[in-house]
PDB file of C-alpha atoms in Angstrom:
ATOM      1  CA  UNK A   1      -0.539  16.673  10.835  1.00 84.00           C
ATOM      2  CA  UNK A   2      -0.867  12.588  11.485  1.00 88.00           C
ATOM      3  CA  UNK A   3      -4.140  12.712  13.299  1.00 90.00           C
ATOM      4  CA  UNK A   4      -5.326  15.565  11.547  1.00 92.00           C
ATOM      5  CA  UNK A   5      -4.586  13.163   7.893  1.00 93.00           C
ATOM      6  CA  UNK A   6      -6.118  10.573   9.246  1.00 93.00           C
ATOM      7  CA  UNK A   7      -9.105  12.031  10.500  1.00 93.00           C
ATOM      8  CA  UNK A   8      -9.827  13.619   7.611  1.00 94.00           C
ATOM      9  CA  UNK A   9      -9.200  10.008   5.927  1.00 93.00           C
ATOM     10  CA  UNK A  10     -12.015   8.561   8.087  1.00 93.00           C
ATOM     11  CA  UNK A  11     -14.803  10.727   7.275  1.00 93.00           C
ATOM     12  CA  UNK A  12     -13.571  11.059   3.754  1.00 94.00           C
ATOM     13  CA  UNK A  13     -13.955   7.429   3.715  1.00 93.00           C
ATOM     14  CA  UNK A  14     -17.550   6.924   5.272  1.00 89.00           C
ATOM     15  CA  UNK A  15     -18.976   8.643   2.116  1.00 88.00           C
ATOM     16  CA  UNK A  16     -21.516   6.526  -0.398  1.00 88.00           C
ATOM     17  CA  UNK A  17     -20.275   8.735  -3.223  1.00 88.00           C
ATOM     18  CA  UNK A  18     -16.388   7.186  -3.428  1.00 92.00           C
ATOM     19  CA  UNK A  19     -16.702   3.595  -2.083  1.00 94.00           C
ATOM     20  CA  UNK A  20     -19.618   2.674  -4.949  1.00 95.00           C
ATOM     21  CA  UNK A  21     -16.785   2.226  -7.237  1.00 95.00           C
ATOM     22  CA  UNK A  22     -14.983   0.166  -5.391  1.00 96.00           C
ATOM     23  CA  UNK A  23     -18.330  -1.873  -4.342  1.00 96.00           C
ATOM     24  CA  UNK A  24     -18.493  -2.332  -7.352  1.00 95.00           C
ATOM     25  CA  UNK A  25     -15.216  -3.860  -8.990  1.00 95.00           C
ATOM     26  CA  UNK A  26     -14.353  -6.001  -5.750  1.00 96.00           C
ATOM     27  CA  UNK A  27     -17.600  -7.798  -6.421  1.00 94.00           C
ATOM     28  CA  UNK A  28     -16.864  -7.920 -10.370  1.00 94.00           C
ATOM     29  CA  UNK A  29     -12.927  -9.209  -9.036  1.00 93.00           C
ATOM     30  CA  UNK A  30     -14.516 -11.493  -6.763  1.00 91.00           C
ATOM     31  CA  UNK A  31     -16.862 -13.724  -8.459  1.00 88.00           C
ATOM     32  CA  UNK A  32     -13.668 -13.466 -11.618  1.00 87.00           C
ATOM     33  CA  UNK A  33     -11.475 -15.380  -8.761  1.00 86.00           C
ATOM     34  CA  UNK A  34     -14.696 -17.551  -7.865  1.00 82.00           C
ATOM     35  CA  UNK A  35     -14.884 -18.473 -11.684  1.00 80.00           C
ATOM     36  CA  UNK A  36     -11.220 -19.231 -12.272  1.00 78.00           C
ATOM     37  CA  UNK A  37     -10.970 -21.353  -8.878  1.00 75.00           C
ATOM     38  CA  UNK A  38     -14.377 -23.210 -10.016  1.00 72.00           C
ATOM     39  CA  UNK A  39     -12.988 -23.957 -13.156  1.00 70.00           C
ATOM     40  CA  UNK A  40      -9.626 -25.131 -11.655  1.00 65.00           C
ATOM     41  CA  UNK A  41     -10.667 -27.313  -9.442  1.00 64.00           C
ATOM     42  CA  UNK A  42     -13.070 -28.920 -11.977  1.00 63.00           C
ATOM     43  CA  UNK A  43      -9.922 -30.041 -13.966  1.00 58.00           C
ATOM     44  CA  UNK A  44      -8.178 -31.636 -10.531  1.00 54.00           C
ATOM     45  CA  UNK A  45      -9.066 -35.298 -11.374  1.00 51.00           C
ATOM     46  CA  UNK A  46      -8.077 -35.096 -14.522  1.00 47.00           C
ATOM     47  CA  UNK A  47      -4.821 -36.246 -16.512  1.00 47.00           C
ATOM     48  CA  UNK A  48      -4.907 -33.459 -18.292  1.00 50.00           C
ATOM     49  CA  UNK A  49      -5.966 -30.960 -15.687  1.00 51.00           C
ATOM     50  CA  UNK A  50      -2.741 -29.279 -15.951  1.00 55.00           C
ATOM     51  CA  UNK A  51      -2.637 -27.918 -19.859  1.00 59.00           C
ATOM     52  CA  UNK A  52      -6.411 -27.755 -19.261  1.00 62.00           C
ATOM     53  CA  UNK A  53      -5.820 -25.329 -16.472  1.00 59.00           C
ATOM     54  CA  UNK A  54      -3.678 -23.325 -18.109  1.00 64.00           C
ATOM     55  CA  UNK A  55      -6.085 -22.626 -20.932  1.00 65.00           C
ATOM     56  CA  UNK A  56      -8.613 -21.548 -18.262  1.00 63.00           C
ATOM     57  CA  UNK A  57      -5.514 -19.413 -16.772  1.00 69.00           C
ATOM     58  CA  UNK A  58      -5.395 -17.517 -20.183  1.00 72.00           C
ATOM     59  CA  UNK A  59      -8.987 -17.287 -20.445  1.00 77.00           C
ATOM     60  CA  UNK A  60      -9.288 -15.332 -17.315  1.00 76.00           C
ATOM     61  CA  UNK A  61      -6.518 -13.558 -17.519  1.00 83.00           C
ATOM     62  CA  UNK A  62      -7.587 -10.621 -19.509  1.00 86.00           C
ATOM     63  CA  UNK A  63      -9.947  -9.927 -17.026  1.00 87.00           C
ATOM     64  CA  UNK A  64      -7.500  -9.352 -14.341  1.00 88.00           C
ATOM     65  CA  UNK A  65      -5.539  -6.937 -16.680  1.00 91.00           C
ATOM     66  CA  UNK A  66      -8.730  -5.032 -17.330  1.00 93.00           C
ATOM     67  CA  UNK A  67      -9.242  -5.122 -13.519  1.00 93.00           C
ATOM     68  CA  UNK A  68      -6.031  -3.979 -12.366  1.00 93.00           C
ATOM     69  CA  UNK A  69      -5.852  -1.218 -14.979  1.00 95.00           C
ATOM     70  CA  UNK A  70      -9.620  -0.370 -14.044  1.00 95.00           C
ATOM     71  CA  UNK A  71      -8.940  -0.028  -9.895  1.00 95.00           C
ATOM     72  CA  UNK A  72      -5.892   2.677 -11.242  1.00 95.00           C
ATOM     73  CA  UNK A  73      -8.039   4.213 -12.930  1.00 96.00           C
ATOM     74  CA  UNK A  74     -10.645   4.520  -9.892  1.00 96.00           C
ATOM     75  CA  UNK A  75      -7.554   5.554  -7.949  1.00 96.00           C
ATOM     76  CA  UNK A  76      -7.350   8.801  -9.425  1.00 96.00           C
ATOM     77  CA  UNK A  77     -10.813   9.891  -9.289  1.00 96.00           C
ATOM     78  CA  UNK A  78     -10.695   8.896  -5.636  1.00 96.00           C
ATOM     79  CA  UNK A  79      -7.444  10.996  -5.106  1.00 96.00           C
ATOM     80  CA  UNK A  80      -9.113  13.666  -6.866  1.00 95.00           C
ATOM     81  CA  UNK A  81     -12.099  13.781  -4.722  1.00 95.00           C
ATOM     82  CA  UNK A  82      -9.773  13.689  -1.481  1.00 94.00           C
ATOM     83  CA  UNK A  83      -7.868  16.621  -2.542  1.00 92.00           C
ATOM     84  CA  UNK A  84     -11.265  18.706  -2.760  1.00 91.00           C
ATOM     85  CA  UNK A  85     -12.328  17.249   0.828  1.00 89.00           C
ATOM     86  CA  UNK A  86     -14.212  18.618   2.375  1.00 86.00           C
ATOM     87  CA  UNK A  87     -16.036  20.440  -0.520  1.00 88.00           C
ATOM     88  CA  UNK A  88     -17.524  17.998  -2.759  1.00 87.00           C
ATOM     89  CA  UNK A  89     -16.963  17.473  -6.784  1.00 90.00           C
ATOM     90  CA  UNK A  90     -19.100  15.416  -9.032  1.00 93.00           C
ATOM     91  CA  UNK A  91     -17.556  11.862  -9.221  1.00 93.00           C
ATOM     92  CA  UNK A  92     -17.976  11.975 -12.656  1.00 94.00           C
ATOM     93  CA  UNK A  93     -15.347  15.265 -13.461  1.00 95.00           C
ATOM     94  CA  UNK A  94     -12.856  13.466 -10.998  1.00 95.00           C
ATOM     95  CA  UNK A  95     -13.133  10.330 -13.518  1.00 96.00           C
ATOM     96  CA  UNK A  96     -12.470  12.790 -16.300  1.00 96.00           C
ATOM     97  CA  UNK A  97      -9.807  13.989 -14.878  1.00 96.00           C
ATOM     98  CA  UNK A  98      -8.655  10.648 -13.805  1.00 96.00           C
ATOM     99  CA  UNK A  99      -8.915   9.407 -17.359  1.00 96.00           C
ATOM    100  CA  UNK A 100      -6.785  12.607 -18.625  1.00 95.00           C
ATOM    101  CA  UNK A 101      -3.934  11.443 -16.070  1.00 96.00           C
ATOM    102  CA  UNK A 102      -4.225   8.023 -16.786  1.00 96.00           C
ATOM    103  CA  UNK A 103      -1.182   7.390 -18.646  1.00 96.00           C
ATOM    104  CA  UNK A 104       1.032   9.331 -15.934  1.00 96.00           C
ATOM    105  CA  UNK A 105      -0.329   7.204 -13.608  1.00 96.00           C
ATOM    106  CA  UNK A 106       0.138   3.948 -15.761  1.00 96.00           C
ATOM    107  CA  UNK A 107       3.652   4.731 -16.526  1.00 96.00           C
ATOM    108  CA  UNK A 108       4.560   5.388 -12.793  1.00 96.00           C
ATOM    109  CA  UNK A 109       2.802   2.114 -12.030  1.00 95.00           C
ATOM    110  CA  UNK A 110       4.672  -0.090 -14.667  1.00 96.00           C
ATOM    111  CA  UNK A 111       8.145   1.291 -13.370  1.00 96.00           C
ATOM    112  CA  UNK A 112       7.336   1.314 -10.030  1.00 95.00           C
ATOM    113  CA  UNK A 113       6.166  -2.508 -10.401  1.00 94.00           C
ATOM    114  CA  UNK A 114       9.317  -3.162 -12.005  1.00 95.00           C
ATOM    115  CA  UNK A 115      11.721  -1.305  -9.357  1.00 94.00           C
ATOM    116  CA  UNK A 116      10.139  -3.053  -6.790  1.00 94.00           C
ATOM    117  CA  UNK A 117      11.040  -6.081  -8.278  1.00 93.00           C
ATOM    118  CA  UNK A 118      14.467  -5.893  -8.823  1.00 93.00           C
ATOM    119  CA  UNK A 119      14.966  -4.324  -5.120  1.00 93.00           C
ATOM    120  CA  UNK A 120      13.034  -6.859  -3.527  1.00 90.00           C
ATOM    121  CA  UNK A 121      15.577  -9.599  -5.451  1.00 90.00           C
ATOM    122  CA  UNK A 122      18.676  -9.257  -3.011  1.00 89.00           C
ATOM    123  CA  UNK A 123      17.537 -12.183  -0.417  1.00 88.00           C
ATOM    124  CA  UNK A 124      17.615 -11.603   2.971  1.00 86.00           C
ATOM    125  CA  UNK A 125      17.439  -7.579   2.858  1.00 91.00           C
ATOM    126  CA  UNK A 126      15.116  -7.417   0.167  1.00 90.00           C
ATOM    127  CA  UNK A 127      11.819  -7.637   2.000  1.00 91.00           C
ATOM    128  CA  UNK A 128      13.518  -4.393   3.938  1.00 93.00           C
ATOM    129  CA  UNK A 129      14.318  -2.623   0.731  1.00 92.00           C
ATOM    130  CA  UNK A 130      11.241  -2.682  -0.772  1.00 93.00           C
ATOM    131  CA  UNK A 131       9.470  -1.864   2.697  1.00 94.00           C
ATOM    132  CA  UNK A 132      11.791   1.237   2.712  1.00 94.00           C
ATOM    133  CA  UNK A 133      11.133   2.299  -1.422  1.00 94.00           C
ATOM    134  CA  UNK A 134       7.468   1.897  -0.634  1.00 93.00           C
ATOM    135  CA  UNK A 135       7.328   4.749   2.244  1.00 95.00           C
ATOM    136  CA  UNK A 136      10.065   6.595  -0.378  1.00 95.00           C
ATOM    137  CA  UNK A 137       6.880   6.478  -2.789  1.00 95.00           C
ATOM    138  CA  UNK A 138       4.088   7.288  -0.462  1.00 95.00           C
ATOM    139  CA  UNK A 139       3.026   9.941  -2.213  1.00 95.00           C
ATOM    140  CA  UNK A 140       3.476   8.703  -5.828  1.00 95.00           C
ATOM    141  CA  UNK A 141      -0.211   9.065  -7.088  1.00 96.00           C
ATOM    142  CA  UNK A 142      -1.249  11.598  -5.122  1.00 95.00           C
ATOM    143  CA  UNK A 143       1.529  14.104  -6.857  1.00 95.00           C
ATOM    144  CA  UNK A 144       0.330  13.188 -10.132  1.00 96.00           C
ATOM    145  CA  UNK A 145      -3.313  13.787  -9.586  1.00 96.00           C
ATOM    146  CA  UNK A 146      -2.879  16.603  -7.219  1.00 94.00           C
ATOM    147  CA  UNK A 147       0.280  18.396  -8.653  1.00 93.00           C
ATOM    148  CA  UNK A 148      -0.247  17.342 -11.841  1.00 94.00           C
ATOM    149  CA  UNK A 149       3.424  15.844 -11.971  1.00 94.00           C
ATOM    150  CA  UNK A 150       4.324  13.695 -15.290  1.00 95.00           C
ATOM    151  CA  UNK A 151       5.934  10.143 -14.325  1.00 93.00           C
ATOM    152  CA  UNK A 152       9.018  10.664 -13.593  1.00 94.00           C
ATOM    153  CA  UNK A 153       8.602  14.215 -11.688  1.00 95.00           C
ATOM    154  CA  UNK A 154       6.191  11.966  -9.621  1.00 95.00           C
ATOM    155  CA  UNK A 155       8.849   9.864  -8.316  1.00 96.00           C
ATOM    156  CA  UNK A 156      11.147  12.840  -7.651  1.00 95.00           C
ATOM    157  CA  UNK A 157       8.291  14.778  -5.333  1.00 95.00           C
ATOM    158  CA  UNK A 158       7.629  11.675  -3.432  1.00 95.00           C
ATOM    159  CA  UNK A 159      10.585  11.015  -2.832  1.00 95.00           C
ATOM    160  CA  UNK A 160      11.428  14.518  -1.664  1.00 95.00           C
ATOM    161  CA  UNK A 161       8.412  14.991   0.246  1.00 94.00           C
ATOM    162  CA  UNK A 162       9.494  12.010   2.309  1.00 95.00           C
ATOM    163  CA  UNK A 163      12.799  12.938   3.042  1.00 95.00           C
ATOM    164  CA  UNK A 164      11.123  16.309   4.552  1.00 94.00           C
ATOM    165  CA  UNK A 165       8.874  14.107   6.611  1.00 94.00           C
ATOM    166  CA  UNK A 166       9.810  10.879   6.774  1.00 94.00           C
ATOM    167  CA  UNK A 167       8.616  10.242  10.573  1.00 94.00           C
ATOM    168  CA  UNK A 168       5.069  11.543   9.413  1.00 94.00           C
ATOM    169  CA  UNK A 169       4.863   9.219   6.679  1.00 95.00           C
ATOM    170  CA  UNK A 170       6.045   6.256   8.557  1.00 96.00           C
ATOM    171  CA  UNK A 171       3.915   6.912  11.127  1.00 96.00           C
ATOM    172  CA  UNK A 172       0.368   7.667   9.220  1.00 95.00           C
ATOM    173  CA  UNK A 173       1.336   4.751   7.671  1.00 95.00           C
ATOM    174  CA  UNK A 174       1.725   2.388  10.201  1.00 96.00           C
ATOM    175  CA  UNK A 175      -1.674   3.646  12.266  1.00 96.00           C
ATOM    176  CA  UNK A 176      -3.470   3.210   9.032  1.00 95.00           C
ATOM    177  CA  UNK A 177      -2.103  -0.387   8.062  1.00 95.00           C
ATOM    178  CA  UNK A 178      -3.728  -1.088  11.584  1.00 96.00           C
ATOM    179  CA  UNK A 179      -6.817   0.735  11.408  1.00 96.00           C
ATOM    180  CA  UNK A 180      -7.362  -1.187   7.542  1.00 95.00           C
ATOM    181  CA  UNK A 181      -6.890  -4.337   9.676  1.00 95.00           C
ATOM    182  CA  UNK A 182      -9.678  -3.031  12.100  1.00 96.00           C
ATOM    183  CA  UNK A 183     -12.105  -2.253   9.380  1.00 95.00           C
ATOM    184  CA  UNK A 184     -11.518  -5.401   7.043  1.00 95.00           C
ATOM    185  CA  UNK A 185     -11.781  -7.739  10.227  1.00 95.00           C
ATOM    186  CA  UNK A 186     -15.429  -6.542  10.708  1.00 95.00           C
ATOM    187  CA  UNK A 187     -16.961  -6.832   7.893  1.00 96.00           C
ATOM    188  CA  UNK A 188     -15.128  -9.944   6.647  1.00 94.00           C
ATOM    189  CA  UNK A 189     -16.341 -11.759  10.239  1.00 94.00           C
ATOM    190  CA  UNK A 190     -19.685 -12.662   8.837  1.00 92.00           C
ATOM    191  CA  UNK A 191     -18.433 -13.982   5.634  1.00 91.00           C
ATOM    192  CA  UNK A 192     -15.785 -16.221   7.734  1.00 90.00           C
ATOM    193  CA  UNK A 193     -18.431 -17.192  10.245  1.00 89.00           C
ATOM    194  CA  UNK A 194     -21.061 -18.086   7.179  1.00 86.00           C
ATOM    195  CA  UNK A 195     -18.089 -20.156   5.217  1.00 82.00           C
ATOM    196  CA  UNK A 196     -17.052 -21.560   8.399  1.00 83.00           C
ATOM    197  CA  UNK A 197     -20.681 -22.939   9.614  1.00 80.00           C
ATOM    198  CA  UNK A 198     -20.697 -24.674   5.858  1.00 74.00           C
ATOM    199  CA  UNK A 199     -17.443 -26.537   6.501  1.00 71.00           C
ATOM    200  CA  UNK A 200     -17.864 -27.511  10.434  1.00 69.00           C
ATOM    201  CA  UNK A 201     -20.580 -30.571   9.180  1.00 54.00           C
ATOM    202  CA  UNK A 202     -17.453 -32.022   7.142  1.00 51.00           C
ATOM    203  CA  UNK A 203     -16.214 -35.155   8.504  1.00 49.00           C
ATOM    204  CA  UNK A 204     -12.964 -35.409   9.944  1.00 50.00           C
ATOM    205  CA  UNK A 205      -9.878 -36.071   8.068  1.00 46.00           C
ATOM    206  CA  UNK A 206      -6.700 -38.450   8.763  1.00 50.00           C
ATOM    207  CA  UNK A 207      -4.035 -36.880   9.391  1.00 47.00           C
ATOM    208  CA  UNK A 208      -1.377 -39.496   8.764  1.00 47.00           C
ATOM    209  CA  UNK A 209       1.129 -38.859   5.774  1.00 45.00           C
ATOM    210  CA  UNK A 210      -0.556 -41.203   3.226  1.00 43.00           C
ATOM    211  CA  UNK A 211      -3.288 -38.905   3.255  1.00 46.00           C
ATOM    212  CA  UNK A 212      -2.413 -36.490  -0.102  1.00 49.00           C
ATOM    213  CA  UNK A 213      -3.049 -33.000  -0.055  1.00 48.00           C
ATOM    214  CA  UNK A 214      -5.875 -33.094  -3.171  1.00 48.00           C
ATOM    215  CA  UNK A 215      -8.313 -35.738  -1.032  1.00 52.00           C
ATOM    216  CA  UNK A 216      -8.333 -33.473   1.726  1.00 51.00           C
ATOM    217  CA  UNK A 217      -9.481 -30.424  -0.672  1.00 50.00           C
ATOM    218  CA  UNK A 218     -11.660 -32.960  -2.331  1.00 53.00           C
ATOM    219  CA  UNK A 219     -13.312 -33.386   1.010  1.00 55.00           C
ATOM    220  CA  UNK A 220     -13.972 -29.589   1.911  1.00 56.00           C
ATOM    221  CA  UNK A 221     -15.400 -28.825  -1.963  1.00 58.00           C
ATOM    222  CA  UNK A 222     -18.897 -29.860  -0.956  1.00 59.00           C
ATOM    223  CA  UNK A 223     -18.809 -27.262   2.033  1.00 59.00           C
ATOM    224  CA  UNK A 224     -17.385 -24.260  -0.217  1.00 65.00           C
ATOM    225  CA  UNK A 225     -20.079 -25.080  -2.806  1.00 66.00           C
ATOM    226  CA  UNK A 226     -22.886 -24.885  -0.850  1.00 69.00           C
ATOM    227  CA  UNK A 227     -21.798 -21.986   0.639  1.00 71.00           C
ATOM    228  CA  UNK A 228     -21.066 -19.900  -2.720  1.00 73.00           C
ATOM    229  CA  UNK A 229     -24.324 -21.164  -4.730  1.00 72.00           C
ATOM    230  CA  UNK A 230     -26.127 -20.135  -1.508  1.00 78.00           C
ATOM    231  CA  UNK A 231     -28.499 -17.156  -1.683  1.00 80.00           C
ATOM    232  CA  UNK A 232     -27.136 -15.694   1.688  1.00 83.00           C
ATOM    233  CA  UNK A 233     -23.354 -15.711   0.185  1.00 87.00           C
ATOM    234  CA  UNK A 234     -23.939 -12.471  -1.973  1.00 89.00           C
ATOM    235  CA  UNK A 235     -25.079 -10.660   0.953  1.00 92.00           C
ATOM    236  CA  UNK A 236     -22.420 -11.394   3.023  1.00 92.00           C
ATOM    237  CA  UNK A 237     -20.147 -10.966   0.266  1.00 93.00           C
ATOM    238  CA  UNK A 238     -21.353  -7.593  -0.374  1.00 95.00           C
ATOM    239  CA  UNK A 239     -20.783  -6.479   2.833  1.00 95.00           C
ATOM    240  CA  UNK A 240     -17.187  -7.823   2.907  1.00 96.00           C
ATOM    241  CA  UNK A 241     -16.884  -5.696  -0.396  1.00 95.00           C
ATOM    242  CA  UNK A 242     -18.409  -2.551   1.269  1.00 96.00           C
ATOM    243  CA  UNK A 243     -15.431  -2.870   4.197  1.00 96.00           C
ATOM    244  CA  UNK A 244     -12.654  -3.210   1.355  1.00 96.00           C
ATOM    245  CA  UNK A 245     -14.203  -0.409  -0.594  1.00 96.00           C
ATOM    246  CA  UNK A 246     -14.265   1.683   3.108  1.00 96.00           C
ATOM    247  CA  UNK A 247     -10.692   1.059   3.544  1.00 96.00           C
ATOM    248  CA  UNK A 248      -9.160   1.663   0.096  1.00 95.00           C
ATOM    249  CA  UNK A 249     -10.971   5.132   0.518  1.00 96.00           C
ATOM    250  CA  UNK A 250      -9.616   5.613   3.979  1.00 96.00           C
ATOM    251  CA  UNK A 251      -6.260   4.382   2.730  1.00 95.00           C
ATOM    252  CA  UNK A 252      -6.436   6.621  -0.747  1.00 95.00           C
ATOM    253  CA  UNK A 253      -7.855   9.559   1.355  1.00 95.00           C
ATOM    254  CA  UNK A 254      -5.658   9.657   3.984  1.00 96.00           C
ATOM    255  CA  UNK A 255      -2.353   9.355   1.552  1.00 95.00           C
ATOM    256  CA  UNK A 256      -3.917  12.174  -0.477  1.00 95.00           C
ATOM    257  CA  UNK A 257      -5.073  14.425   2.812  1.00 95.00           C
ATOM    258  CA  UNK A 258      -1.072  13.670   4.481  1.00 95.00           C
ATOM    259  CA  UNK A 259       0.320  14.678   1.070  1.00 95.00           C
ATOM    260  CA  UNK A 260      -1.620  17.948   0.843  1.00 94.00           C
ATOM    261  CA  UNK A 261      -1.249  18.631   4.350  1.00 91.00           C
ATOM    262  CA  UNK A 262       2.503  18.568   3.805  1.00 89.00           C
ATOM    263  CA  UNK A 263       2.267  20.966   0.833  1.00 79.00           C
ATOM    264  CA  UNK A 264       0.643  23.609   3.217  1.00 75.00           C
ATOM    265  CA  UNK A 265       2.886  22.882   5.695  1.00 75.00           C
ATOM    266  CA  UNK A 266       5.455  24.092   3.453  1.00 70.00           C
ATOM    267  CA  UNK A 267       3.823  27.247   2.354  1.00 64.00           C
TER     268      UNK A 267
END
């Protein structure tokens, strides 16, 4: 059932047809972080760079609410094309359908944020408890698009279908946290490498402890400038982009193929 999930994850993943939407947002997220950090750090010599940074802060903020509620919403369709592999569906349908679940899937996300913090609070265990409710809601999405479960139903069948197979879940899980570190380290590499080769004609900095934290960012903004404005940094970009959009795929594809393999385990 593990390999099986997983393989079925893979070439789920490697398909033009689901990882164009996430091509697209991570770029739209991406130059949104490259336009809040810009602004920030235009504000750093300042006196009022603080409440002037704020402002930008609530400026851009919107945009990371529409962006979070957007990759949900991309969630679903994704799940919804998974649970048809390996017959295809239009990609448009599984964003109706998406759409139709949306608030389901909203709901379960806003309590399942705020769970997470409260058992996370408890210091010392709480990086374990929340490690532990997370594999308890594995299959939290996947039971509202497949099953069609409302929010708190959701939460019940995860939670159930882990207890039945809690070693599979762990498991799947664990190879596939590995495997997304596999994927996002290759196609990252030659956006590091290009970033890198911008900084490496820096000079040198001190490294007594007179020298203040904001000089020696001062010092590297020249190198991350030319290497953003340049015309090769959207290419590399984009292909960092096309390995995140590969993995949340795999990741939503293989969730979605374990869950359904469970189901006809159980028939």
């Amino acid at each position: 059932m593990i390999l099986k999930s997983i393989s079925e994850g893979i070439k789920f993943a490697f398909s033009l047809n689901v990882i164009i939407p996430y091509i697209v947002l991570y770029l739209i997220t991406f130059y949104v972080m490259i336009g809040l950090f810009s602004t920030l750090l235009n504000f750093m010599p300042l006196g009022t760079g603080g409440l002037r940074a704020l402002l930008s802060l609530g400026i851009y903020l919107p945009f990371f609410i529409i962006i979070g509620l957007a990759y949900l919403w991309i969630h679903g369709a994704i799940i919804d094309q998974a649970k048809y592999y390996p017959r295809r569906k239009p990609l448009a349908k599984s964003f109706e359908y998406s759409t139709s679940r949306y608030l389901t899937m909203l709901c379960a996300a806003t309590l399942f944020g705020i769970i997470m913090v409260i058992i996370s609070s408890p210091p010392y265990i709480g990086p374990l408890l929340s490690f532990v409710l997370g594999l308890m809601l594995f299959y939290l999405y996947p039971s509202i698009i497949v099953d069609k479960k409302r929010c708190i139903e959701s939460f019940k069948k995860s939670f159930n279908t882990f207890m039945k197979y809690p070693l599979e879940t762990f498991v799947t899980w664990l190879l596939t946290i590995v495997l997304s570190l596999i994927i996002v380290g290759i196609f990252a590499l030659p956006l590091i490498i290009f970033v890198f080769a911008n900084l490496t004609g820096m000079p040198n900095l001190p490294t007594a402890a007179g020298v203040e934290q904001q000089t020696m960012l001062k010092s590297l903004l020249p190198g991350i400038s030319n290497a953003v404005h340049s015309p090769y940094f959207i290419i590399y970009l984009f292909i960092f982009c096309v390995g995140l959009a590969i993995n949340s795929s795999f990741e939503m594809g293989t969730r979605t193929r374990l869950y359904i393999n469970t189901r006809r385990a159980e028939t």
